């Protein structure tokens, strides 16, 4: 293999580039990214980035240096890649392994890594000023600026998932009045199951954030100046709002692959080695639907990139991705960590700590076996059990 | 010189966190004592909560690993070293001698 193109210049794309070089690939490497920024880390965008005081060099691109940067000048020199940033891939010709860019250029290479991630779902209808989604650095900057416009604002967060909850917590920490609207009777049930979701949902109330569940959103109301004034709920209620953040999930960024012939459907369909039906095309990260499942987690994006690249260089699925799913979330000063594969019906059991202290470790069990782990503010025992779950050994040593 | 604990209270494989500013983590790695700044240089996790294996500690949040002898990260996502601090034992008490901020060459 003499030339590889990576589409998507974020976490999975960067880790793919790193893995290529680390695995000895010394051919041409091209990385295409729609955003103008160098790879940066998204998780802080809903957490520290929103709450951090403005710095003197606030105008400097924090994706280039600063705490968000995923790479630095030294590493970039070592990667020896051509970076085509601020440029979107618009089509893929699988037969010739050619990627068309919105600049009109076409890149034809031996191998292709698809790492275009995901984009937030939006509410139907117009999005007035003051309404936000949160995926990119530019999104986060716009939200940050809106939150800093004056005194306490009325913030309505639509969607009580992890990102919504983190944004709500950050806004509450900034002194704003926050309400979270969740269509389901309880947020996070699909991820955590009912009883554990209930414990996490209590964090909102602990911090004076209103949680309105079981009602959808009909639309946003705007004033004459085009700024949002209220959120209209499906049950007819109106919630006044100065700032609205919609966090109702993401869609894998596969639009540009329509018509390419690659199997799509909730992401790019790949085998357990992140390989598409065409061995020279692999996928990793939020865009990849790997062996029947799609992950939207930081750790999966990094791990899948290494597997995908290994198989790309091997020309076949030589290695499969079997890592234990893992994610974390920080809300209201509580660190939530989850690992494993929970299925509906698995029974969570608190094995350490207490929900009243917002500090506990729970095991999910099925037929006497542990399937998943959840911890609130219990990083150490969580990590030990997570390792056990990832590498089960009949006779634990050490 | 900061007193940590009795040596007997820090068995091999264990760690303690000192509530200094910034916090410091002290490890007993198979009998050798090490102290490093407790906060992972990647984001915000306590390395005292990490996984100790030989002279390496793995961060409990995103699995960056640091060499306790040098403070250098041995794998991503951390890219900057943590400060190391000398440790001594006197009369069964463990002490950390904090390295001054300006002594660290990053
Ligand atoms: C606010 C926020 C907080 C998060 N917090 C956590 C957390 O606490 N824990 C956790 O485990 N995970 C968290 N995540 C999820 C984690 O950040 C993602 O799983 C990870 O970023 C996925 O990486 P990726 O490279 O696959 O996709 P992305 O990071 O989405 O990157 C895809 C890149 O591809 C680009 N792109 C898209 N289409 C094209 C195209 N046609 N041509 C060129 N480029 C294109 C995009 O512009 C983007 O830069 C969070 C995500 C967000 C947004
Ligand atoms: S905080 Fe330690 S690896 Fe990320």
Short mmCIF file of C-alpha atoms in Angstrom, two decimals, chain B:
data_model
loop_
_atom_site.label_atom_id
_atom_site.label_comp_id
_atom_site.label_asym_id
_atom_site.label_seq_id
_atom_site.Cartn_x
_atom_site.Cartn_y
_atom_site.Cartn_z
CA UNK B 1 9.04 17.70 53.77
CA UNK B 2 5.50 16.38 53.89
CA UNK B 3 4.66 13.44 56.16
CA UNK B 4 2.59 10.87 54.28
CA UNK B 5 1.80 7.90 56.51
CA UNK B 6 3.45 4.99 58.26
CA UNK B 7 5.24 2.72 55.84
CA UNK B 8 3.15 -0.13 57.22
CA UNK B 9 0.03 1.66 55.99
CA UNK B 10 1.27 1.75 52.42
CA UNK B 11 1.69 -1.88 51.38
CA UNK B 12 3.03 -2.91 47.99
CA UNK B 13 0.60 -2.16 45.19
CA UNK B 14 -1.12 0.62 47.13
CA UNK B 15 -1.17 4.39 46.82
CA UNK B 16 -2.18 7.43 48.83
CA UNK B 17 -3.14 10.90 47.73
CA UNK B 18 -1.90 13.99 49.55
CA UNK B 19 -4.27 16.91 49.62
CA UNK B 20 -1.53 19.38 48.77
CA UNK B 21 -1.83 22.01 46.07
CA UNK B 22 -1.43 20.50 43.59
CA UNK B 23 -2.22 17.07 45.04
CA UNK B 24 0.53 14.46 45.12
CA UNK B 25 0.18 10.68 44.78
CA UNK B 26 2.53 8.33 46.61
CA UNK B 27 2.91 4.74 45.41
CA UNK B 28 4.44 1.61 46.79
CA UNK B 29 5.49 -0.22 43.63
CA UNK B 30 6.66 -3.63 44.83
CA UNK B 31 8.60 -2.07 47.70
CA UNK B 32 9.93 1.01 45.92
CA UNK B 33 8.25 4.27 46.91
CA UNK B 34 7.49 6.96 44.36
CA UNK B 35 5.67 10.29 44.45
CA UNK B 36 4.26 12.15 41.47
CA UNK B 37 1.77 14.93 40.91
CA UNK B 38 -1.59 13.24 41.32
CA UNK B 39 -3.48 14.85 38.45
CA UNK B 40 -3.13 13.21 35.07
CA UNK B 41 -1.70 15.64 32.52
CA UNK B 42 -4.27 14.54 29.97
CA UNK B 43 -7.44 15.76 31.61
CA UNK B 44 -8.69 15.54 35.14
CA UNK B 45 -8.23 12.24 36.91
CA UNK B 46 -6.42 11.20 40.06
CA UNK B 47 -3.50 8.91 39.34
CA UNK B 48 -3.65 7.61 42.91
CA UNK B 49 -6.83 5.89 41.71
CA UNK B 50 -4.92 4.35 38.81
CA UNK B 51 -3.78 0.84 38.09
CA UNK B 52 -0.28 0.14 39.35
CA UNK B 53 1.83 -2.34 37.43
CA UNK B 54 5.54 -2.45 38.14
CA UNK B 55 6.83 1.11 37.76
CA UNK B 56 3.88 2.21 35.66
CA UNK B 57 0.58 3.68 36.70
CA UNK B 58 -2.37 3.65 34.34
CA UNK B 59 -4.85 6.54 34.54
CA UNK B 60 -8.34 5.41 35.55
CA UNK B 61 -10.07 7.66 33.02
CA UNK B 62 -8.51 7.12 29.57
CA UNK B 63 -5.69 4.71 30.31
CA UNK B 64 -2.67 6.94 29.73
CA UNK B 65 0.29 5.39 31.52
CA UNK B 66 3.12 7.13 33.40
CA UNK B 67 6.53 5.90 34.47
CA UNK B 68 6.78 6.58 38.20
CA UNK B 69 10.57 6.92 38.02
CA UNK B 70 10.56 9.78 35.52
CA UNK B 71 6.97 11.01 35.38
CA UNK B 72 7.06 10.55 31.62
CA UNK B 73 3.95 9.28 29.86
CA UNK B 74 4.54 5.93 28.17
CA UNK B 75 1.42 6.02 26.05
CA UNK B 76 -1.30 8.31 24.80
CA UNK B 77 -3.51 10.17 25.39
CA UNK B 78 -1.21 11.94 27.87
CA UNK B 79 1.65 13.76 26.21
CA UNK B 80 3.16 15.80 29.06
CA UNK B 81 5.06 14.36 32.03
CA UNK B 82 3.89 14.61 35.63
CA UNK B 83 6.32 16.05 38.19
CA UNK B 84 8.13 13.54 40.34
CA UNK B 85 9.05 14.11 43.99
CA UNK B 86 11.68 12.40 46.14
CA UNK B 87 10.41 10.09 48.89
CA UNK B 88 12.24 9.07 52.05
CA UNK B 89 11.45 6.86 55.00
CA UNK B 90 12.54 7.85 58.50
CA UNK B 91 11.66 5.83 61.58
CA UNK B 92 8.96 4.02 59.65
CA UNK B 93 7.36 7.26 58.41
CA UNK B 94 7.10 8.07 54.71
CA UNK B 95 7.95 11.64 53.68
CA UNK B 96 7.63 13.43 50.35
CA UNK B 97 10.08 16.20 49.51
CA UNK B 98 8.16 18.36 47.17
CA UNK B 99 9.94 19.43 44.00
CA UNK B 100 9.58 23.16 43.50
CA UNK B 101 7.55 24.25 40.48
CA UNK B 102 10.56 25.87 38.77
CA UNK B 103 12.66 22.72 39.13
CA UNK B 104 10.63 20.84 36.56
CA UNK B 105 11.86 20.76 33.05
CA UNK B 106 8.77 19.81 31.06
#
